PDB file of C-alpha atoms in Angstrom:
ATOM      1  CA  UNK B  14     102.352 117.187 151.283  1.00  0.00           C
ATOM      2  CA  UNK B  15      98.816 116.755 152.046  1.00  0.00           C
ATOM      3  CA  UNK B  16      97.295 118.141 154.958  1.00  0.00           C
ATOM      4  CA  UNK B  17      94.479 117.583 157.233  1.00  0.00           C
ATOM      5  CA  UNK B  18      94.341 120.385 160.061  1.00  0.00           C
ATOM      6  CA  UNK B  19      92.317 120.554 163.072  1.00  0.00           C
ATOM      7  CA  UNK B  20      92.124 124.136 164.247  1.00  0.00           C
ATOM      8  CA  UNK B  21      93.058 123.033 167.895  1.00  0.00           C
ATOM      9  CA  UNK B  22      95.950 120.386 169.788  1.00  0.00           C
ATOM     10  CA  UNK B  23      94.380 120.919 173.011  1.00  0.00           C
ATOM     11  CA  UNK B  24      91.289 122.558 174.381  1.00  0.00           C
ATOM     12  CA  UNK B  25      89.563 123.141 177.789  1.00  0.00           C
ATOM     13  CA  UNK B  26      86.159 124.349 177.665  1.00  0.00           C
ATOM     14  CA  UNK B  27      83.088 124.773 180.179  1.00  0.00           C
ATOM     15  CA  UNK B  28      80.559 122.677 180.751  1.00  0.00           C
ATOM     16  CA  UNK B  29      77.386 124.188 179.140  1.00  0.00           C
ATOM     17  CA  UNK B  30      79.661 126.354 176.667  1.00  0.00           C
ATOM     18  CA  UNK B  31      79.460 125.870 172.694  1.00  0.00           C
ATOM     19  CA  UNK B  32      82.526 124.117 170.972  1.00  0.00           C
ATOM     20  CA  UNK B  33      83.598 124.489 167.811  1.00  0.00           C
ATOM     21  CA  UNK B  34      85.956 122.308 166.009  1.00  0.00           C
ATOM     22  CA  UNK B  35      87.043 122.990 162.640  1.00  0.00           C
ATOM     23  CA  UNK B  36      88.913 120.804 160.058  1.00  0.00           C
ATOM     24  CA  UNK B  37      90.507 121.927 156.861  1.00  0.00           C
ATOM     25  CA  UNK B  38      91.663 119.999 153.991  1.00  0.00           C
ATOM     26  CA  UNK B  39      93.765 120.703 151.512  1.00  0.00           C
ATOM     27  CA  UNK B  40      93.031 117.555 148.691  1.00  0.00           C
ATOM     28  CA  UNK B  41      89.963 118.643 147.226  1.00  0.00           C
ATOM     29  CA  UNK B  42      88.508 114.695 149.104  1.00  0.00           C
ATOM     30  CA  UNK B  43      84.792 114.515 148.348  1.00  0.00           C
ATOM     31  CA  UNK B  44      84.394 112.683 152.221  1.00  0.00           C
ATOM     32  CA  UNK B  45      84.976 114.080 155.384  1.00  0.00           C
ATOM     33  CA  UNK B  46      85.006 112.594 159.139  1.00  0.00           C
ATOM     34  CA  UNK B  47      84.626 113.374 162.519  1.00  0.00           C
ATOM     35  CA  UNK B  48      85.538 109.979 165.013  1.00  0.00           C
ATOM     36  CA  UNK B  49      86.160 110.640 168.468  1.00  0.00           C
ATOM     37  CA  UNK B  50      88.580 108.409 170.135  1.00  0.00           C
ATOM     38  CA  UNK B  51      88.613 106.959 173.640  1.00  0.00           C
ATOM     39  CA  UNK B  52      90.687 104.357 175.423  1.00  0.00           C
ATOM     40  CA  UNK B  53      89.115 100.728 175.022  1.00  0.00           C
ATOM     41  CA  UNK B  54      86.401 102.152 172.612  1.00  0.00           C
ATOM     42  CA  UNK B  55      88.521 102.537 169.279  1.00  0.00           C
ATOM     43  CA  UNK B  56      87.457 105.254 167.200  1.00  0.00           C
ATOM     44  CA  UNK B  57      83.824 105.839 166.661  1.00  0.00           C
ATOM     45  CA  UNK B  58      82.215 107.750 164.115  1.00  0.00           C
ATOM     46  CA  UNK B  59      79.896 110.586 165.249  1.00  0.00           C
ATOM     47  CA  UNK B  60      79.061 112.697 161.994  1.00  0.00           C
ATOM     48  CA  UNK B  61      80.296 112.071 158.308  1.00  0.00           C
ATOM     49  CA  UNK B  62      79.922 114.125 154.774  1.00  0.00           C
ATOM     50  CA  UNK B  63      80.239 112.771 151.240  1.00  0.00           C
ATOM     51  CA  UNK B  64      79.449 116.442 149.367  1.00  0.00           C
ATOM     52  CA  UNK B  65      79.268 120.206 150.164  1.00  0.00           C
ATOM     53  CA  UNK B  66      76.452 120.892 152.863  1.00  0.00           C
ATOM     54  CA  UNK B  67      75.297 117.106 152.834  1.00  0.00           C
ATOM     55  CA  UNK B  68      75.723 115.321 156.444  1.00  0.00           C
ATOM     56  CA  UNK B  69      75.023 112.056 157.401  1.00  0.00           C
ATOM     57  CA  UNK B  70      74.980 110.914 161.228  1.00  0.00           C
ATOM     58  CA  UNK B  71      77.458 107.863 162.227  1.00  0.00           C
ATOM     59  CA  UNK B  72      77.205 106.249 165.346  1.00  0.00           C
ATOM     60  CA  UNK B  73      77.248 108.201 168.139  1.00  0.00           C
ATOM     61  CA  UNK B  74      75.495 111.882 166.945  1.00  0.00           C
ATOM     62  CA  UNK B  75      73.951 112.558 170.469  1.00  0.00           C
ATOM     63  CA  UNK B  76      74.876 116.102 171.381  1.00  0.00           C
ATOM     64  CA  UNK B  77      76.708 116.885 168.176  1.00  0.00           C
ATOM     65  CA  UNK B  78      75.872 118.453 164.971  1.00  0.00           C
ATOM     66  CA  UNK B  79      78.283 119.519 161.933  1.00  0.00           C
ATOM     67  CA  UNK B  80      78.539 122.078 159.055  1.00  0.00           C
ATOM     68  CA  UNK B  81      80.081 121.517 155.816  1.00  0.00           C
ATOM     69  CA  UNK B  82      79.167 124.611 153.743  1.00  0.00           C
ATOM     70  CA  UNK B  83      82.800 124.654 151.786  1.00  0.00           C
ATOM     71  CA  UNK B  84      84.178 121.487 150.117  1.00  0.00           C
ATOM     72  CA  UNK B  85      87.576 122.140 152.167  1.00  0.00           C
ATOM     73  CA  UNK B  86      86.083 122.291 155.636  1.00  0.00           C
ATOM     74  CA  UNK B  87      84.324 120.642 157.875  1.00  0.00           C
ATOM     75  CA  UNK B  88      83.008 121.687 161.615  1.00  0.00           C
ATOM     76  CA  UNK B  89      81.971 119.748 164.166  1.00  0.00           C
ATOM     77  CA  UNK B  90      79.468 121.736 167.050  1.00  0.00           C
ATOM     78  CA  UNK B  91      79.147 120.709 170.511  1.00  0.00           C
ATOM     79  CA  UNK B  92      75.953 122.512 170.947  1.00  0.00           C
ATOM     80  CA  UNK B  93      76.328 122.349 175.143  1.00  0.00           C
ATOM     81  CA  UNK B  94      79.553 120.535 176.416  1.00  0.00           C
ATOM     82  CA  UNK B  95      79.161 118.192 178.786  1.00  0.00           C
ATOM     83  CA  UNK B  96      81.915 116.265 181.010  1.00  0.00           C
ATOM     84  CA  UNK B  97      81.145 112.856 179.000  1.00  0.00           C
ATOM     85  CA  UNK B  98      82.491 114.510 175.635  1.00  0.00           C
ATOM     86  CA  UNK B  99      85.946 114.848 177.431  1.00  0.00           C
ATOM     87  CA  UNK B 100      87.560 112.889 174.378  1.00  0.00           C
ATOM     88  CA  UNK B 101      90.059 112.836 171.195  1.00  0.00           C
ATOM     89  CA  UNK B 102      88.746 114.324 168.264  1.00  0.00           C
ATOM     90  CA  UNK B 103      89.863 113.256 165.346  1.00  0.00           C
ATOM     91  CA  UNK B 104      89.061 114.640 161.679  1.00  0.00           C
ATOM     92  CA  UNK B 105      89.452 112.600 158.570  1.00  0.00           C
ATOM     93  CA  UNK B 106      89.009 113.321 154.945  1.00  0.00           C
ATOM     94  CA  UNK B 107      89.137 110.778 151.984  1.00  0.00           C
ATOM     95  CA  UNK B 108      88.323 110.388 148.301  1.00  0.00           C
ATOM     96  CA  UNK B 109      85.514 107.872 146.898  1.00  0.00           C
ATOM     97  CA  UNK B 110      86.560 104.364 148.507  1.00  0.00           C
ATOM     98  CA  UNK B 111      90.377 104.765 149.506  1.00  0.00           C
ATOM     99  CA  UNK B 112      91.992 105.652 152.324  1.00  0.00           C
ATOM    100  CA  UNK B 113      91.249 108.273 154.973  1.00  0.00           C
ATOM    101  CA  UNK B 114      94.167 110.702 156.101  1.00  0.00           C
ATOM    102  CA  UNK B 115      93.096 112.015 159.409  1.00  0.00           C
ATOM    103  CA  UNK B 116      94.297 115.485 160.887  1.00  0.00           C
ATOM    104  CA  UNK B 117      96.646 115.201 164.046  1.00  0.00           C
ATOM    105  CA  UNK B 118      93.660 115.284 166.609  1.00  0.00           C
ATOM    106  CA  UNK B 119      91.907 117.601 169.465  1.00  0.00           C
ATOM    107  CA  UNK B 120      91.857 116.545 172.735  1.00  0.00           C
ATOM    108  CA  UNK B 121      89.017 118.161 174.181  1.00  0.00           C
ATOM    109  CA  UNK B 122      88.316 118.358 178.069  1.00  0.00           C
ATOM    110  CA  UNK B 123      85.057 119.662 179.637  1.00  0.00           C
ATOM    111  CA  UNK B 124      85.452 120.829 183.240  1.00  0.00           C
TER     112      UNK B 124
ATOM    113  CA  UNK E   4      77.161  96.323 168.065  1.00  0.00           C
ATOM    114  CA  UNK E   5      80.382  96.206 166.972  1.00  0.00           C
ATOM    115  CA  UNK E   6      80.750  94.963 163.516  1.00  0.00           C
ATOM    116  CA  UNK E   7      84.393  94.542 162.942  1.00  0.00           C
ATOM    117  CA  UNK E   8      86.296  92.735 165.844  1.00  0.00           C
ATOM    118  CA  UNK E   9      90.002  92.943 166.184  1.00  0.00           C
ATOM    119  CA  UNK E  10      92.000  90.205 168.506  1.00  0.00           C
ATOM    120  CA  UNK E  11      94.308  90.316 170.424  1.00  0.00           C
ATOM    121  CA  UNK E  12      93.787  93.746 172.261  1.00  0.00           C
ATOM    122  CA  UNK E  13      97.406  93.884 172.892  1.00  0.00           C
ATOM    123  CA  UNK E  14     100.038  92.067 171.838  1.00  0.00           C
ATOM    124  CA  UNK E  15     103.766  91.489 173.665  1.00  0.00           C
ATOM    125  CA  UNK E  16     106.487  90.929 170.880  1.00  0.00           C
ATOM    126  CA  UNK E  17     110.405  90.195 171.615  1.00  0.00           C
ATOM    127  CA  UNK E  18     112.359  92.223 168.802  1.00  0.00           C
ATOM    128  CA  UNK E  19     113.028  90.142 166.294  1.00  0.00           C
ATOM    129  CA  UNK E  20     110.106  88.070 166.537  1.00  0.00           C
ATOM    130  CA  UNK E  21     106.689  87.237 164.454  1.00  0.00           C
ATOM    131  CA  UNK E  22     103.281  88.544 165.058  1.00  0.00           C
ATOM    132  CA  UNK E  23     100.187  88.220 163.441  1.00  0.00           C
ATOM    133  CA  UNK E  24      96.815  90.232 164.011  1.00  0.00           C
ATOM    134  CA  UNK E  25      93.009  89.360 163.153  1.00  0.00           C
ATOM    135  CA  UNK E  26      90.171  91.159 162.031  1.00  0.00           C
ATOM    136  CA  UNK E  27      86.656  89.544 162.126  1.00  0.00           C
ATOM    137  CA  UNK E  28      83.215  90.013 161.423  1.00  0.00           C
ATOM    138  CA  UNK E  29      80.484  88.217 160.882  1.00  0.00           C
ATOM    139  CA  UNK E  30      79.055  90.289 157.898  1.00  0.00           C
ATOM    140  CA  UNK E  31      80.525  90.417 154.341  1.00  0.00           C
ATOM    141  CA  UNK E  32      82.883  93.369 153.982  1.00  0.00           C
ATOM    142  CA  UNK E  33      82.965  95.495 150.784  1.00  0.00           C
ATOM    143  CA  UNK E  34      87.149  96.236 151.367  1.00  0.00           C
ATOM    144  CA  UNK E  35      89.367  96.603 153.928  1.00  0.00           C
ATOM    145  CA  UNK E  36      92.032  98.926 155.250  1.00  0.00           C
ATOM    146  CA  UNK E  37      94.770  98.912 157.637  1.00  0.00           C
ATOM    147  CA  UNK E  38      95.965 101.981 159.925  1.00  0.00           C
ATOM    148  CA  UNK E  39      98.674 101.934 162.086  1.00  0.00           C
ATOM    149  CA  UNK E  40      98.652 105.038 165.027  1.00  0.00           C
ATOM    150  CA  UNK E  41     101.920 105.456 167.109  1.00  0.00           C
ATOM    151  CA  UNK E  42     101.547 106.100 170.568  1.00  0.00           C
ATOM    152  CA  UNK E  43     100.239 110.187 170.685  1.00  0.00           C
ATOM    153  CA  UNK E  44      99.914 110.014 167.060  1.00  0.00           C
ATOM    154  CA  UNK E  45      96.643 110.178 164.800  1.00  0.00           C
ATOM    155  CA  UNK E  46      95.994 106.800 162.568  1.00  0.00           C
ATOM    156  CA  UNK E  47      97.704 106.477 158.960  1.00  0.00           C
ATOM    157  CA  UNK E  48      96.927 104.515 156.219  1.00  0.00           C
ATOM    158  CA  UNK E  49      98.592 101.676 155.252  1.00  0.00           C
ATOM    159  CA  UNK E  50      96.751  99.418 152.876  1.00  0.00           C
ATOM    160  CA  UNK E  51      93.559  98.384 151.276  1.00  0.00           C
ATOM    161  CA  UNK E  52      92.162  94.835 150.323  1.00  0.00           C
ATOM    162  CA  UNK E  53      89.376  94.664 147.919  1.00  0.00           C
ATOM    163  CA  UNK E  54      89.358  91.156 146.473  1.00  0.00           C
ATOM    164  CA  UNK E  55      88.385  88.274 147.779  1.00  0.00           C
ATOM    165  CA  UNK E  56      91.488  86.118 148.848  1.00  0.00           C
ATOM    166  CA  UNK E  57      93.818  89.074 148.105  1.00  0.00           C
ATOM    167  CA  UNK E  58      96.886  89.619 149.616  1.00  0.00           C
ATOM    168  CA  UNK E  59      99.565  92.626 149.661  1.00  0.00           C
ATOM    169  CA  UNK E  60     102.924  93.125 151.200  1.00  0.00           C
ATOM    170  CA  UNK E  61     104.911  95.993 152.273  1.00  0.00           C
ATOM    171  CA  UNK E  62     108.190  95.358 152.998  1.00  0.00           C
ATOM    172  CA  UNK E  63     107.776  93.108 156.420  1.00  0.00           C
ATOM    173  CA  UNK E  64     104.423  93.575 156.304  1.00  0.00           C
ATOM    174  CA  UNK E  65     101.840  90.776 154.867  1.00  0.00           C
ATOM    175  CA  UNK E  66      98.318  91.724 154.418  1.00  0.00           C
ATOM    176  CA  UNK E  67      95.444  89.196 153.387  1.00  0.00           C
ATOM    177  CA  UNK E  68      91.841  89.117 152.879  1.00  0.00           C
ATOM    178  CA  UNK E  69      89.907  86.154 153.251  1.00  0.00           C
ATOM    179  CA  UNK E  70      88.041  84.249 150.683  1.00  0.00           C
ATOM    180  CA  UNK E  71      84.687  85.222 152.397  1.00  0.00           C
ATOM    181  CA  UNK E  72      85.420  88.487 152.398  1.00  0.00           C
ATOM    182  CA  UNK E  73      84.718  88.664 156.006  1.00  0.00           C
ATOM    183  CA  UNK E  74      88.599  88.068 157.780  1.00  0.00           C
ATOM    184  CA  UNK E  75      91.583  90.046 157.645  1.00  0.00           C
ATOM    185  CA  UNK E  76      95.069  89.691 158.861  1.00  0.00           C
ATOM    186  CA  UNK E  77      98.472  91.725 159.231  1.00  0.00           C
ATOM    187  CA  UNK E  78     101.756  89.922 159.395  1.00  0.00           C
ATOM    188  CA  UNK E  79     104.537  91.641 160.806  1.00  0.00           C
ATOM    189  CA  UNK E  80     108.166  89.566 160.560  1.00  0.00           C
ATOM    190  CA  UNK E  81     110.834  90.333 162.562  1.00  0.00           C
ATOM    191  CA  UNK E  82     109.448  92.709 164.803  1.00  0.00           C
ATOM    192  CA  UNK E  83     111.280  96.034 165.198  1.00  0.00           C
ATOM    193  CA  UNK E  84     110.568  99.050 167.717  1.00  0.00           C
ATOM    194  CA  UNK E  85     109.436 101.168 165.512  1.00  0.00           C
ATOM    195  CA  UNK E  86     106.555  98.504 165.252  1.00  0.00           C
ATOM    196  CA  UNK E  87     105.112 100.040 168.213  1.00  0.00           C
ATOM    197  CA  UNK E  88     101.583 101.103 167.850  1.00  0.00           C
ATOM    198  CA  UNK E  89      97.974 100.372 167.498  1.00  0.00           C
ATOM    199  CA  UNK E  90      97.059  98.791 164.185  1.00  0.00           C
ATOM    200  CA  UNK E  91      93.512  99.017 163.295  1.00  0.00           C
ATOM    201  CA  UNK E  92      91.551  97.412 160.887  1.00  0.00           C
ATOM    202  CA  UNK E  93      88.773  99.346 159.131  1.00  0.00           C
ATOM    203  CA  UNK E  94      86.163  97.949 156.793  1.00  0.00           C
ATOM    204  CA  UNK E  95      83.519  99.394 154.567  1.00  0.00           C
ATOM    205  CA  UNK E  96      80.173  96.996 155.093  1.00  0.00           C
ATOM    206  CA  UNK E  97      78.618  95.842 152.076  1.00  0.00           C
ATOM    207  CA  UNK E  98      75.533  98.425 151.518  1.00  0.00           C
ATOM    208  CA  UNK E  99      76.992 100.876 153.466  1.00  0.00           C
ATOM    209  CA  UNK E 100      76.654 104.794 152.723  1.00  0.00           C
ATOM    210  CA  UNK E 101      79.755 106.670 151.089  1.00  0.00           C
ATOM    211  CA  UNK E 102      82.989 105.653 152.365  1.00  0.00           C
ATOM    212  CA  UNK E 103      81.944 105.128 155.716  1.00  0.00           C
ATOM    213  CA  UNK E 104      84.679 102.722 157.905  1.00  0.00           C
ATOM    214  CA  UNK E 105      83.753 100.899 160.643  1.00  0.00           C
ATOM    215  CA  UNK E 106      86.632 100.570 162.721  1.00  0.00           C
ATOM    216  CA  UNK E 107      88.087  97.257 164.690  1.00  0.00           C
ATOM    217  CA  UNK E 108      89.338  98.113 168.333  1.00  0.00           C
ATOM    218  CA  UNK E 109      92.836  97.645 167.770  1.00  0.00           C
ATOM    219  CA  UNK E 110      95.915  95.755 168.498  1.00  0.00           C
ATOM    220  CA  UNK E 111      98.454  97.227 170.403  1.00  0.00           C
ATOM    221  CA  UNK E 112     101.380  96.025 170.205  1.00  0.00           C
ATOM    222  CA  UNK E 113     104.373  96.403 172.469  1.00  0.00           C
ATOM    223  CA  UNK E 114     107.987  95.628 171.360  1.00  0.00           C
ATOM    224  CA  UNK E 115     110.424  94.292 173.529  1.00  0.00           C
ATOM    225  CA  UNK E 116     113.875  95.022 173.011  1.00  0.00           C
TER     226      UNK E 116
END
């Protein structure tokens, strides 16, 4: 069965403190995602990457940046956490136009 | 602004009964996909439309894409329980980079039994 993983359910960090997320996937997709997802906002894309150490910013980048320096994975960095990226993360991965299969989610909270 | 808008935002349904969601927008769309995300769950995919006018069923579902290219609809018949979730549309903009989605808001629909 395919798989996208997300290193982490659930995570509590520090405001201030570096996060990392990471995202692994196991079907060799050319496209990978990172949305976060909050109630009456949907799911909106923050970072995306369509080949091996190529990134392209979606719409919301502000105090994020990624890393994509194996086909398979895909990081997402929150470079100094703040309270207002309390959120769902979610990681997707996809081939050329078709459909994404997203990992099972983070739920981040900064305290 | 949002690109893709999804209507209703939630949506009552008596078991049993019909239901149909809408996705708009007011640019043309290269394709469009479906996810459906049960409550603590992460979105799947269900379906993608690519041609004008297209439509595509799975089982009681009824997916079509409108002749502009800019509309989308689900049809779910005889709602069941395990209905319940948030179906999102999702839609690739003409000109836009990779296989970037731009995602509707959601329905969320509530069965009752």
């Amino acid at each position: 069965d395919v798989k996208v993983t997300q290193s982490s359910r659930y995570l509590v960090k520090r405001t201030g403190e570096k996060v990392f997320l990471e995202c692994v996937q196991d079907m060799d997709h050319e496209n990978m995602f990172w949305y976060r997802q909050d109630p009456g906002l949907g799911l909106r894309l923050i970072y995306f990457s369509y080949d091996v150490k190529m990134k392209e910013k979606g719409d919301i980048p502000e105090g994020y940046s990624v890393s994509r320096e194996k086909k398979e994975r895909f990081s997402l960095i929150l470079e100094s956490a703040s309270t207002n990226q309390t959120s769902m993360y979610l990681c997707a991965s996809s081939l050329v136009s078709y459909g994404y299969t997203f990992g099972s989610g983070t739920r981040l909270t900064v305290v | 602004g949002q690109q893709v808008m999804q209507i209703p935002q939630y949506q009552h349904v008596q078991e049993g009964e019909d239901f149909t969601t809408y996705c708009n927008s007011s640019t043309t769309l290269s394709n469009i996909q479906w996810y459906k995300q049960r409550p603590g769950g992460h979105p799947v995919f269900l379906i993608q439309l690519v041609k004008s006018g297209e439509v595509k069923k799975q089982k009681r579902l009824t997916f079509q894409f409108g002749e502009a290219k800019k509309n989308s609809s689900l049809h779910i018949t005889a709602t069941q329980t395990t209905d319940v979730g948030t179906y999102f549309c999702a839609a690739t903009l003409v000109k836009a980079a990779g296989n970037k989605l731009t995602f509707g808001g959601g329905t969320r629909v509530l069965v009752k039994p």
